[in-house]
């Protein structure tokens, strides 16, 4: 550290033998130290439970999930021939686990299953800026869809591994390289089945990330330079192919950069969701996203002239919308002028519901009983539900079109 300038915050305690000036090798000490600390505070982070647990549902909540009323639920409950999960009887109520609730949703809810022969759709969440809620959108969309009875695979492609963390999986200490997409990238595996993990949330599986994913950024161009036939942009797509029958949706969370891994995500995706908070900086950088994306498309076409890539949908999602900010309306207008029909007719409000320490690794869906204002919670929850519903309707439309073409053929 420079000795002349007075530090703004004086660090008097050189805790736990961390050095006070740093050689490049010392960075590893910081990393190890932070990782060890993370393991010890993890229990507190995930409080009130040491490991993440999915919420449980009361009868009225179950009725809402099944889009019916409590009386109907009780009626179904009393009919053993329906073989519905009975839940657990508590002193004054009944409780259903997520797995039980999902069975009810599938049996008595109004959601049509994916038609036979239709395959799961891959949805990438992308934006080259960090902090625009890509990861939160990926997770909440998966949770929302699972509550319509869908089966979802989450793929974490960000070396920062926040999506893995939201699933209670802490990168590096709990994720080895072999559990990420890396063996597929290296050509040691031909599909991604090896990497699929169950999560705490019934209906959601995960392919986790770790910092080691950075090495893909070196390996993919290297392999391409060695072998011009190598389709560096198609590795993820090929690896997901055998999983498409098993899942209704495969949601891919991407790093905030135009990396080789992000290119793989976009090239694999049937649909793309671009979250943008309506503030001037995020709006401005979103325009760069499209221009970089355009350049990417052009250079891909140069490499592969007959590349036939189509997106079934591209959506811009306004997120972290704070209506009390004066600038919000203005920027919202710029966004809708810029992106027109791409902008989804639903906004995710800015919410502090999940910003308490114990919920940082959670979303609105992880909350069973919210202690703050119920209105705040309801508003956020309804927005996420509607977002998931819109995507679900879109999936259904795509599946229907797909199966009708097959029938006609
Ligand atoms: P990204 O993946 O684009 O970097 P994240 O999903 O990690 O973004 O979100 C960035 C931050 O914004 C996180 O701290 C997250 O908890 C917070 N956040 C996400 N959604 C909302 C919301 N609707 N309101 C307020 N904060 C949010
Ligand atoms: Mg992220």
CSV table of C-alpha atoms and ligand atoms in Angstrom, one decimal:
chain,number,residue,atom,x,y,z
A,1,UNK,CA,0.0,0.0,0.0
A,2,UNK,CA,1.3,3.5,-0.7
A,3,UNK,CA,2.6,5.1,2.5
A,4,UNK,CA,2.1,8.8,1.6
A,5,UNK,CA,-1.7,8.8,1.3
A,6,UNK,CA,-3.7,8.4,4.4
A,7,UNK,CA,-6.0,5.4,4.0
A,8,UNK,CA,-9.7,6.4,4.2
A,9,UNK,CA,-10.4,3.4,6.5
A,10,UNK,CA,-7.4,2.4,8.6
A,11,UNK,CA,-7.1,-1.3,8.8
A,12,UNK,CA,-5.3,-1.8,12.1
A,13,UNK,CA,-6.0,-5.5,12.5
A,14,UNK,CA,-4.2,-7.8,10.1
A,15,UNK,CA,-6.6,-10.6,10.8
A,16,UNK,CA,-5.7,-14.2,10.5
A,17,UNK,CA,-2.3,-13.7,9.1
A,18,UNK,CA,-3.4,-12.0,5.9
A,19,UNK,CA,-0.5,-10.1,4.5
A,20,UNK,CA,-0.7,-6.3,4.4
A,21,UNK,CA,1.0,-6.0,1.0
A,22,UNK,CA,0.5,-8.5,-1.8
A,23,UNK,CA,2.6,-10.5,-4.2
A,24,UNK,CA,0.6,-12.3,-6.9
A,25,UNK,CA,1.0,-15.6,-5.0
A,26,UNK,CA,-0.6,-14.0,-1.9
A,27,UNK,CA,-4.0,-13.7,-3.7
A,28,UNK,CA,-4.3,-17.5,-3.1
A,29,UNK,CA,-4.1,-16.8,0.6
A,30,UNK,CA,-7.0,-14.3,0.4
A,31,UNK,CA,-8.9,-16.8,-1.6
A,32,UNK,CA,-8.3,-19.7,0.8
A,33,UNK,CA,-9.1,-17.5,3.8
A,34,UNK,CA,-12.3,-16.2,2.2
A,35,UNK,CA,-13.4,-19.7,1.3
A,36,UNK,CA,-12.8,-21.1,4.8
A,37,UNK,CA,-14.7,-18.2,6.2
A,38,UNK,CA,-17.6,-18.8,3.8
A,39,UNK,CA,-17.9,-22.3,4.9
A,40,UNK,CA,-18.1,-21.3,8.6
A,41,UNK,CA,-20.7,-18.5,7.9
A,42,UNK,CA,-22.6,-20.5,5.5
A,43,UNK,CA,-24.9,-21.9,8.2
A,44,UNK,CA,-25.7,-18.3,9.2
A,45,UNK,CA,-26.3,-17.3,5.6
A,46,UNK,CA,-28.8,-20.0,5.1
A,47,UNK,CA,-30.6,-19.5,8.4
A,48,UNK,CA,-33.0,-20.4,9.7
A,49,UNK,CA,-32.1,-23.7,8.2
A,50,UNK,CA,-28.5,-25.0,8.0
A,51,UNK,CA,-29.2,-26.3,4.5
A,52,UNK,CA,-31.8,-24.8,2.2
A,53,UNK,CA,-35.3,-26.2,2.5
A,54,UNK,CA,-38.1,-25.6,0.2
A,55,UNK,CA,-41.2,-24.0,1.7
A,56,UNK,CA,-44.2,-26.0,2.9
A,57,UNK,CA,-47.8,-25.1,2.0
A,58,UNK,CA,-51.0,-24.8,4.0
A,59,UNK,CA,-54.3,-25.9,2.5
A,60,UNK,CA,-55.3,-22.4,1.3
A,61,UNK,CA,-51.8,-22.0,-0.3
A,62,UNK,CA,-52.2,-25.4,-2.0
A,63,UNK,CA,-55.6,-24.4,-3.2
A,64,UNK,CA,-54.1,-21.2,-4.7
A,65,UNK,CA,-51.4,-23.2,-6.4
A,66,UNK,CA,-54.0,-25.6,-7.9
A,67,UNK,CA,-56.1,-22.6,-8.9
A,68,UNK,CA,-59.1,-23.9,-6.9
A,69,UNK,CA,-60.6,-23.3,-3.4
A,70,UNK,CA,-60.1,-24.9,0.0
A,71,UNK,CA,-63.4,-26.7,-0.1
A,72,UNK,CA,-62.4,-28.5,-3.3
A,73,UNK,CA,-59.1,-29.4,-1.9
A,74,UNK,CA,-60.8,-30.9,1.2
A,75,UNK,CA,-63.2,-32.8,-1.1
A,76,UNK,CA,-60.3,-34.2,-3.2
A,77,UNK,CA,-58.4,-35.0,0.0
A,78,UNK,CA,-61.2,-37.2,1.3
A,79,UNK,CA,-61.2,-39.4,-1.9
A,80,UNK,CA,-58.6,-42.1,-1.5
A,81,UNK,CA,-59.2,-43.3,-5.1
A,82,UNK,CA,-57.5,-40.1,-6.3
A,83,UNK,CA,-54.3,-41.1,-4.5
A,84,UNK,CA,-53.3,-37.6,-3.7
A,85,UNK,CA,-50.6,-36.9,-1.1
A,86,UNK,CA,-52.2,-36.5,2.3
A,87,UNK,CA,-49.8,-33.9,3.8
A,88,UNK,CA,-49.0,-33.7,7.5
A,89,UNK,CA,-51.7,-32.9,10.0
A,90,UNK,CA,-50.6,-30.2,12.4
A,91,UNK,CA,-52.5,-29.2,15.5
A,92,UNK,CA,-54.7,-26.7,13.7
A,93,UNK,CA,-54.0,-27.2,10.0
A,94,UNK,CA,-52.5,-29.4,7.4
A,95,UNK,CA,-49.1,-28.9,5.7
A,96,UNK,CA,-47.9,-30.1,2.3
A,97,UNK,CA,-44.3,-30.4,1.2
A,98,UNK,CA,-43.3,-28.9,-2.1
A,99,UNK,CA,-43.1,-32.4,-3.6
A,100,UNK,CA,-46.6,-33.2,-2.4
A,101,UNK,CA,-47.9,-29.8,-3.6
A,102,UNK,CA,-46.4,-30.4,-7.0
A,103,UNK,CA,-48.2,-33.8,-7.2
A,104,UNK,CA,-51.5,-32.1,-6.4
A,105,UNK,CA,-50.8,-29.3,-9.0
A,106,UNK,CA,-50.1,-31.9,-11.7
A,107,UNK,CA,-53.2,-33.9,-10.8
A,108,UNK,CA,-55.8,-31.3,-10.0
A,109,UNK,CA,-54.3,-28.1,-11.4
A,110,UNK,CA,-55.4,-26.6,-14.7
A,111,UNK,CA,-52.0,-26.9,-16.4
A,112,UNK,CA,-51.8,-29.1,-19.5
A,113,UNK,CA,-48.7,-31.3,-19.5
A,114,UNK,CA,-46.1,-31.0,-22.3
A,115,UNK,CA,-47.6,-32.9,-25.3
A,116,UNK,CA,-46.1,-36.3,-26.1
A,117,UNK,CA,-43.3,-35.8,-28.6
A,118,UNK,CA,-42.7,-32.1,-27.8
A,119,UNK,CA,-39.2,-31.4,-26.4
A,120,UNK,CA,-38.1,-29.1,-23.6
A,121,UNK,CA,-37.1,-25.6,-24.5
A,122,UNK,CA,-33.8,-23.9,-23.7
A,123,UNK,CA,-34.1,-20.3,-22.3
A,124,UNK,CA,-31.0,-18.2,-21.8
A,125,UNK,CA,-31.0,-15.2,-19.5
A,126,UNK,CA,-28.4,-12.7,-20.7
A,127,UNK,CA,-27.2,-9.2,-20.5
A,128,UNK,CA,-23.5,-8.2,-20.5
A,129,UNK,CA,-24.0,-6.1,-17.4
A,130,UNK,CA,-23.8,-7.5,-13.8
A,131,UNK,CA,-26.4,-6.8,-11.2
A,132,UNK,CA,-29.4,-6.5,-13.6
A,133,UNK,CA,-31.0,-9.6,-11.9
A,134,UNK,CA,-30.2,-12.3,-14.5
A,135,UNK,CA,-29.6,-14.9,-11.9
A,136,UNK,CA,-32.6,-13.9,-9.9
A,137,UNK,CA,-34.7,-14.1,-13.0
A,138,UNK,CA,-33.3,-17.6,-13.9
A,139,UNK,CA,-34.1,-18.9,-10.4
A,140,UNK,CA,-37.5,-17.4,-10.0
A,141,UNK,CA,-38.6,-18.5,-13.5
A,142,UNK,CA,-37.5,-22.0,-12.6
A,143,UNK,CA,-39.4,-21.9,-9.3
A,144,UNK,CA,-42.5,-20.3,-10.9
A,145,UNK,CA,-42.6,-22.9,-13.7
A,146,UNK,CA,-42.1,-25.8,-11.2
A,147,UNK,CA,-45.3,-24.6,-9.5
A,148,UNK,CA,-47.1,-25.1,-12.7
A,149,UNK,CA,-46.0,-28.7,-12.5
A,150,UNK,CA,-43.0,-28.3,-14.9
A,151,UNK,CA,-39.7,-30.0,-14.6
A,152,UNK,CA,-36.8,-27.5,-15.0
A,153,UNK,CA,-33.1,-27.8,-15.4
A,154,UNK,CA,-31.0,-24.8,-14.3
A,155,UNK,CA,-27.6,-24.5,-15.9
A,156,UNK,CA,-25.1,-22.1,-14.2
A,157,UNK,CA,-22.5,-20.8,-16.6
A,158,UNK,CA,-21.3,-17.9,-14.5
A,159,UNK,CA,-17.9,-18.7,-12.8
A,160,UNK,CA,-19.3,-16.5,-10.0
A,161,UNK,CA,-21.8,-19.3,-9.4
A,162,UNK,CA,-24.6,-17.2,-7.9
A,163,UNK,CA,-27.3,-19.4,-9.3
A,164,UNK,CA,-25.6,-22.4,-7.6
A,165,UNK,CA,-25.6,-20.4,-4.4
A,166,UNK,CA,-29.3,-19.6,-4.7
A,167,UNK,CA,-29.7,-23.4,-4.8
A,168,UNK,CA,-27.7,-23.8,-1.6
A,169,UNK,CA,-24.6,-25.1,-3.4
A,170,UNK,CA,-21.5,-23.1,-2.6
A,171,UNK,CA,-19.1,-23.1,-5.5
A,172,UNK,CA,-15.4,-24.2,-5.0
A,173,UNK,CA,-15.9,-25.6,-1.6
A,174,UNK,CA,-18.7,-27.9,-2.7
A,175,UNK,CA,-18.4,-28.0,-6.5
A,176,UNK,CA,-15.5,-29.8,-8.2
A,177,UNK,CA,-14.6,-29.2,-11.8
A,178,UNK,CA,-16.1,-32.5,-12.8
A,179,UNK,CA,-19.5,-31.4,-11.6
A,180,UNK,CA,-19.6,-28.4,-13.9
A,181,UNK,CA,-19.9,-28.2,-17.7
A,182,UNK,CA,-16.1,-28.4,-18.0
A,183,UNK,CA,-15.8,-32.1,-18.8
A,184,UNK,CA,-18.2,-31.5,-21.7
A,185,UNK,CA,-16.1,-28.5,-22.8
A,186,UNK,CA,-12.9,-30.6,-22.7
A,187,UNK,CA,-14.6,-33.3,-24.8
A,188,UNK,CA,-14.3,-35.9,-22.0
A,189,UNK,CA,-18.1,-36.2,-22.0
A,190,UNK,CA,-20.5,-36.1,-24.9
A,191,UNK,CA,-23.6,-35.0,-23.0
A,192,UNK,CA,-24.4,-33.2,-19.7
A,193,UNK,CA,-26.2,-36.0,-17.9
A,194,UNK,CA,-23.2,-36.6,-15.7
A,195,UNK,CA,-23.4,-33.1,-14.3
A,196,UNK,CA,-27.1,-33.0,-13.3
A,197,UNK,CA,-27.7,-32.6,-9.5
A,198,UNK,CA,-30.9,-32.7,-7.6
A,199,UNK,CA,-31.6,-29.5,-5.6
A,200,UNK,CA,-33.6,-28.7,-2.4
A,201,UNK,CA,-36.5,-27.7,-4.7
A,202,UNK,CA,-38.6,-30.6,-6.1
A,203,UNK,CA,-38.9,-30.2,-9.9
A,204,UNK,CA,-35.6,-28.2,-10.3
A,205,UNK,CA,-32.3,-29.9,-11.1
A,206,UNK,CA,-29.0,-28.0,-11.4
A,207,UNK,CA,-25.8,-28.1,-13.3
A,208,UNK,CA,-23.6,-26.0,-11.0
A,209,UNK,CA,-20.7,-23.6,-11.8
A,210,UNK,CA,-17.4,-22.9,-10.1
A,211,UNK,CA,-14.6,-20.5,-10.7
A,212,UNK,CA,-12.8,-23.2,-12.7
A,213,UNK,CA,-15.3,-22.4,-15.5
A,214,UNK,CA,-13.0,-19.5,-16.5
A,215,UNK,CA,-10.7,-22.1,-18.2
A,216,UNK,CA,-13.3,-22.7,-20.8
A,217,UNK,CA,-12.5,-19.2,-22.1
A,218,UNK,CA,-9.0,-20.4,-23.0
A,219,UNK,CA,-9.8,-23.9,-24.0
A,220,UNK,CA,-12.6,-23.3,-26.6
A,221,UNK,CA,-10.6,-20.9,-28.8
A,222,UNK,CA,-7.5,-23.1,-28.4
A,223,UNK,CA,-9.3,-26.1,-29.6
A,224,UNK,CA,-10.8,-24.2,-32.5
A,225,UNK,CA,-7.3,-23.1,-33.5
A,226,UNK,CA,-6.2,-26.7,-33.5
A,227,UNK,CA,-9.1,-28.0,-35.4
A,228,UNK,CA,-11.1,-25.8,-37.7
A,229,UNK,CA,-14.0,-28.3,-37.8
A,230,UNK,CA,-14.6,-27.8,-34.1
A,231,UNK,CA,-17.9,-26.1,-33.5
A,232,UNK,CA,-16.9,-24.1,-30.4
A,233,UNK,CA,-20.3,-22.4,-30.2
A,234,UNK,CA,-22.2,-25.7,-30.3
A,235,UNK,CA,-20.7,-27.6,-27.4
A,236,UNK,CA,-23.4,-26.7,-24.8
A,237,UNK,CA,-26.2,-27.2,-27.3
A,238,UNK,CA,-24.9,-30.7,-28.2
A,239,UNK,CA,-24.5,-31.6,-24.5
A,240,UNK,CA,-28.0,-30.6,-23.6
A,241,UNK,CA,-29.6,-32.4,-26.6
A,242,UNK,CA,-30.2,-35.8,-24.8
A,243,UNK,CA,-31.8,-33.9,-21.8
A,244,UNK,CA,-34.5,-32.3,-23.8
A,245,UNK,CA,-37.1,-35.1,-23.3
A,246,UNK,CA,-36.6,-35.1,-19.5
A,247,UNK,CA,-37.2,-31.4,-18.9
A,248,UNK,CA,-39.9,-28.9,-19.9
A,249,UNK,CA,-37.5,-26.0,-19.7
A,250,UNK,CA,-33.7,-25.7,-19.4
A,251,UNK,CA,-32.8,-22.3,-18.1
A,252,UNK,CA,-29.3,-21.1,-18.6
A,253,UNK,CA,-27.8,-18.3,-16.5
A,254,UNK,CA,-24.9,-16.5,-18.2
A,255,UNK,CA,-22.0,-14.4,-16.9
A,256,UNK,CA,-22.1,-10.7,-17.4
A,257,UNK,CA,-19.7,-10.8,-20.4
A,258,UNK,CA,-19.7,-11.8,-24.0
A,259,UNK,CA,-17.6,-14.9,-23.3
A,260,UNK,CA,-17.2,-18.1,-25.2
A,261,UNK,CA,-19.5,-19.7,-22.7
A,262,UNK,CA,-22.1,-17.0,-23.2
A,263,UNK,CA,-21.9,-17.6,-26.9
A,264,UNK,CA,-22.6,-21.2,-26.3
A,265,UNK,CA,-25.6,-20.3,-24.1
A,266,UNK,CA,-27.1,-18.0,-26.8
A,267,UNK,CA,-26.4,-20.4,-29.6
A,268,UNK,CA,-28.2,-23.2,-27.7
A,269,UNK,CA,-31.1,-21.1,-26.6
A,270,UNK,CA,-34.6,-21.3,-28.2
A,271,UNK,CA,-35.5,-18.2,-26.2
A,272,UNK,CA,-33.7,-15.3,-24.7
A,273,UNK,CA,-34.6,-13.1,-21.8
A,274,UNK,CA,-32.8,-9.9,-21.2
A,275,UNK,CA,-33.6,-8.3,-17.9
A,276,UNK,CA,-33.0,-4.5,-17.7
A,277,UNK,CA,-33.7,-2.3,-14.6
A,278,UNK,CA,-35.1,1.0,-15.8
A,279,UNK,CA,-32.3,3.3,-14.8
A,280,UNK,CA,-30.2,5.4,-17.2
A,281,UNK,CA,-27.0,3.4,-16.8
A,282,UNK,CA,-28.5,0.0,-17.3
A,283,UNK,CA,-30.5,1.3,-20.2
A,284,UNK,CA,-27.4,2.7,-21.9
A,285,UNK,CA,-25.4,-0.5,-21.4
A,286,UNK,CA,-28.3,-2.5,-22.7
A,287,UNK,CA,-28.0,-0.8,-26.1
A,288,UNK,CA,-24.3,-2.0,-26.1
A,289,UNK,CA,-25.5,-5.5,-25.4
A,290,UNK,CA,-27.5,-5.5,-28.7
A,291,UNK,CA,-24.7,-4.0,-30.7
A,292,UNK,CA,-22.2,-6.5,-29.4
A,293,UNK,CA,-24.7,-9.3,-30.0
A,294,UNK,CA,-25.1,-8.0,-33.6
A,295,UNK,CA,-21.3,-8.1,-34.1
A,296,UNK,CA,-21.3,-11.6,-32.6
A,297,UNK,CA,-24.0,-12.7,-35.1
A,298,UNK,CA,-22.0,-11.3,-38.0
A,299,UNK,CA,-18.7,-12.9,-37.0
A,300,UNK,CA,-20.5,-16.2,-36.5
A,301,UNK,CA,-21.9,-15.9,-40.0
A,302,UNK,CA,-18.4,-15.3,-41.3
A,303,UNK,CA,-17.1,-18.4,-39.7
A,304,UNK,CA,-20.2,-20.5,-40.6
A,305,UNK,CA,-22.0,-19.0,-43.6
A,306,UNK,CA,-24.8,-21.6,-43.5
A,307,UNK,CA,-25.4,-21.1,-39.8
A,308,UNK,CA,-29.2,-21.4,-39.3
A,309,UNK,CA,-29.8,-20.0,-35.9
A,310,UNK,CA,-33.3,-18.8,-34.9
A,311,UNK,CA,-34.7,-17.7,-31.6
A,312,UNK,CA,-38.3,-18.6,-30.9
A,313,UNK,CA,-38.6,-15.5,-28.7
A,314,UNK,CA,-36.5,-12.6,-27.3
A,315,UNK,CA,-38.0,-10.8,-24.3
A,316,UNK,CA,-36.9,-7.7,-22.5
A,317,UNK,CA,-38.0,-7.8,-18.9
A,318,UNK,CA,-38.1,-4.7,-16.8
A,319,UNK,CA,-36.7,-5.6,-13.4
A,320,UNK,CA,-36.0,-3.9,-10.0
A,321,UNK,CA,-38.6,-1.3,-11.1
A,322,UNK,CA,-38.8,1.4,-8.4
A,323,UNK,CA,-41.9,3.5,-9.2
A,324,UNK,CA,-40.9,6.0,-6.6
A,325,UNK,CA,-37.8,7.0,-8.5
A,326,UNK,CA,-38.5,10.0,-10.7
A,327,UNK,CA,-36.2,8.7,-13.5
A,328,UNK,CA,-38.0,5.4,-13.7
A,329,UNK,CA,-40.9,6.6,-15.9
A,330,UNK,CA,-38.6,8.4,-18.3
A,331,UNK,CA,-36.2,5.4,-18.7
A,332,UNK,CA,-39.1,3.0,-18.9
A,333,UNK,CA,-40.4,5.1,-21.9
A,334,UNK,CA,-36.9,5.0,-23.5
A,335,UNK,CA,-36.8,1.2,-23.1
A,336,UNK,CA,-40.2,0.7,-24.6
A,337,UNK,CA,-39.3,3.0,-27.5
A,338,UNK,CA,-36.0,1.1,-28.1
A,339,UNK,CA,-37.3,-2.4,-27.7
A,340,UNK,CA,-40.9,-2.0,-28.6
A,341,UNK,CA,-42.8,-5.3,-28.7
A,342,UNK,CA,-39.8,-7.2,-27.2
A,343,UNK,CA,-40.7,-5.6,-23.8
A,344,UNK,CA,-42.8,-8.0,-21.8
A,345,UNK,CA,-46.1,-6.4,-20.4
A,346,UNK,CA,-45.0,-7.3,-16.9
A,347,UNK,CA,-42.5,-5.6,-14.6
A,348,UNK,CA,-40.7,-7.0,-11.6
A,349,UNK,CA,-40.9,-4.4,-8.8
A,350,UNK,CA,-37.8,-3.5,-6.7
A,351,UNK,CA,-38.4,-5.3,-3.5
A,352,UNK,CA,-36.6,-5.7,-0.2
A,353,UNK,CA,-38.4,-8.9,0.5
A,354,UNK,CA,-35.3,-10.9,-0.1
A,355,UNK,CA,-32.6,-8.6,1.1
A,356,UNK,CA,-32.5,-9.6,4.8
A,357,UNK,CA,-29.3,-11.4,5.5
A,358,UNK,CA,-30.8,-14.8,5.8
A,359,UNK,CA,-32.7,-14.5,2.6
A,360,UNK,CA,-29.8,-13.2,0.4
A,361,UNK,CA,-29.5,-16.7,-0.9
A,362,UNK,CA,-33.2,-16.9,-1.6
A,363,UNK,CA,-36.0,-15.5,-3.7
A,364,UNK,CA,-39.7,-14.6,-3.0
A,365,UNK,CA,-40.6,-18.2,-3.7
A,366,UNK,CA,-38.4,-19.4,-0.8
A,367,UNK,CA,-40.5,-17.5,1.7
A,368,UNK,CA,-43.2,-19.5,3.5
A,369,UNK,CA,-44.3,-16.8,5.9
A,370,UNK,CA,-43.2,-13.2,5.2
A,371,UNK,CA,-42.8,-11.2,8.4
A,372,UNK,CA,-42.8,-7.7,6.8
A,373,UNK,CA,-45.7,-6.1,4.9
A,374,UNK,CA,-47.7,-8.7,3.2
A,375,UNK,CA,-48.6,-6.3,0.5
A,376,UNK,CA,-45.0,-5.8,-0.5
A,377,UNK,CA,-44.5,-9.5,-0.6
A,378,UNK,CA,-47.7,-10.1,-2.6
A,379,UNK,CA,-46.8,-7.5,-5.2
A,380,UNK,CA,-43.4,-9.1,-5.9
A,381,UNK,CA,-44.8,-12.6,-5.8
A,382,UNK,CA,-47.6,-11.8,-8.2
A,383,UNK,CA,-45.1,-10.2,-10.7
A,384,UNK,CA,-42.9,-13.2,-10.7
A,385,UNK,CA,-45.9,-15.5,-11.0
A,386,UNK,CA,-47.2,-13.6,-14.0
A,387,UNK,CA,-43.7,-13.6,-15.6
A,388,UNK,CA,-43.5,-17.4,-15.2
A,389,UNK,CA,-47.1,-17.7,-16.5
A,390,UNK,CA,-46.3,-15.8,-19.6
A,391,UNK,CA,-43.2,-17.9,-20.4
A,392,UNK,CA,-45.2,-21.0,-19.6
A,393,UNK,CA,-47.9,-20.0,-22.1
A,394,UNK,CA,-45.2,-19.4,-24.7
A,395,UNK,CA,-43.7,-22.8,-24.1
A,396,UNK,CA,-47.1,-24.4,-24.5
A,397,UNK,CA,-47.7,-22.5,-27.8
A,398,UNK,CA,-44.3,-23.7,-29.1
A,399,UNK,CA,-45.0,-27.3,-28.1
A,400,UNK,CA,-48.4,-27.2,-29.7
A,401,UNK,CA,-47.0,-25.8,-32.9
A,402,UNK,CA,-44.2,-28.3,-32.9
A,403,UNK,CA,-46.5,-31.3,-32.4
A,404,UNK,CA,-49.0,-30.1,-35.0
A,405,UNK,CA,-46.3,-29.8,-37.6
A,406,UNK,CA,-45.4,-33.4,-36.8
A,407,UNK,CA,-48.9,-34.5,-37.1
A,408,UNK,CA,-49.3,-32.7,-40.5
A,409,UNK,CA,-46.0,-34.1,-41.8
B,1,LIG,P1,-27.1,-10.6,-12.1
B,1,LIG,O1,-27.2,-12.0,-12.2
B,1,LIG,O2,-27.6,-9.9,-13.3
B,1,LIG,O3,-25.7,-10.1,-11.7
B,1,LIG,P2,-28.6,-10.8,-9.6
B,1,LIG,O4,-29.7,-11.7,-9.9
B,1,LIG,O5,-27.4,-11.5,-8.9
B,1,LIG,O6,-28.1,-10.1,-10.9
B,1,LIG,O7,-29.1,-9.6,-8.8
B,1,LIG,C1,-28.3,-8.5,-8.4
B,1,LIG,C2,-28.8,-8.0,-7.1
B,1,LIG,O8,-30.1,-7.5,-7.2
B,1,LIG,C3,-28.8,-9.1,-6.0
B,1,LIG,O9,-28.4,-8.6,-4.8
B,1,LIG,C4,-30.3,-9.4,-5.9
B,1,LIG,O10,-30.7,-9.9,-4.6
B,1,LIG,C5,-31.0,-8.1,-6.2
B,1,LIG,N1,-32.3,-8.2,-6.7
B,1,LIG,C6,-32.8,-9.2,-7.6
B,1,LIG,N2,-34.1,-9.0,-7.9
B,1,LIG,C7,-34.5,-7.9,-7.2
B,1,LIG,C8,-35.7,-7.1,-7.1
B,1,LIG,N3,-36.8,-7.5,-7.7
B,1,LIG,N4,-35.7,-6.1,-6.2
B,1,LIG,C9,-34.6,-5.7,-5.6
B,1,LIG,N5,-33.4,-6.3,-5.7
B,1,LIG,C10,-33.3,-7.4,-6.5
B,2,LIG,MG1,-25.7,-13.5,-12.1
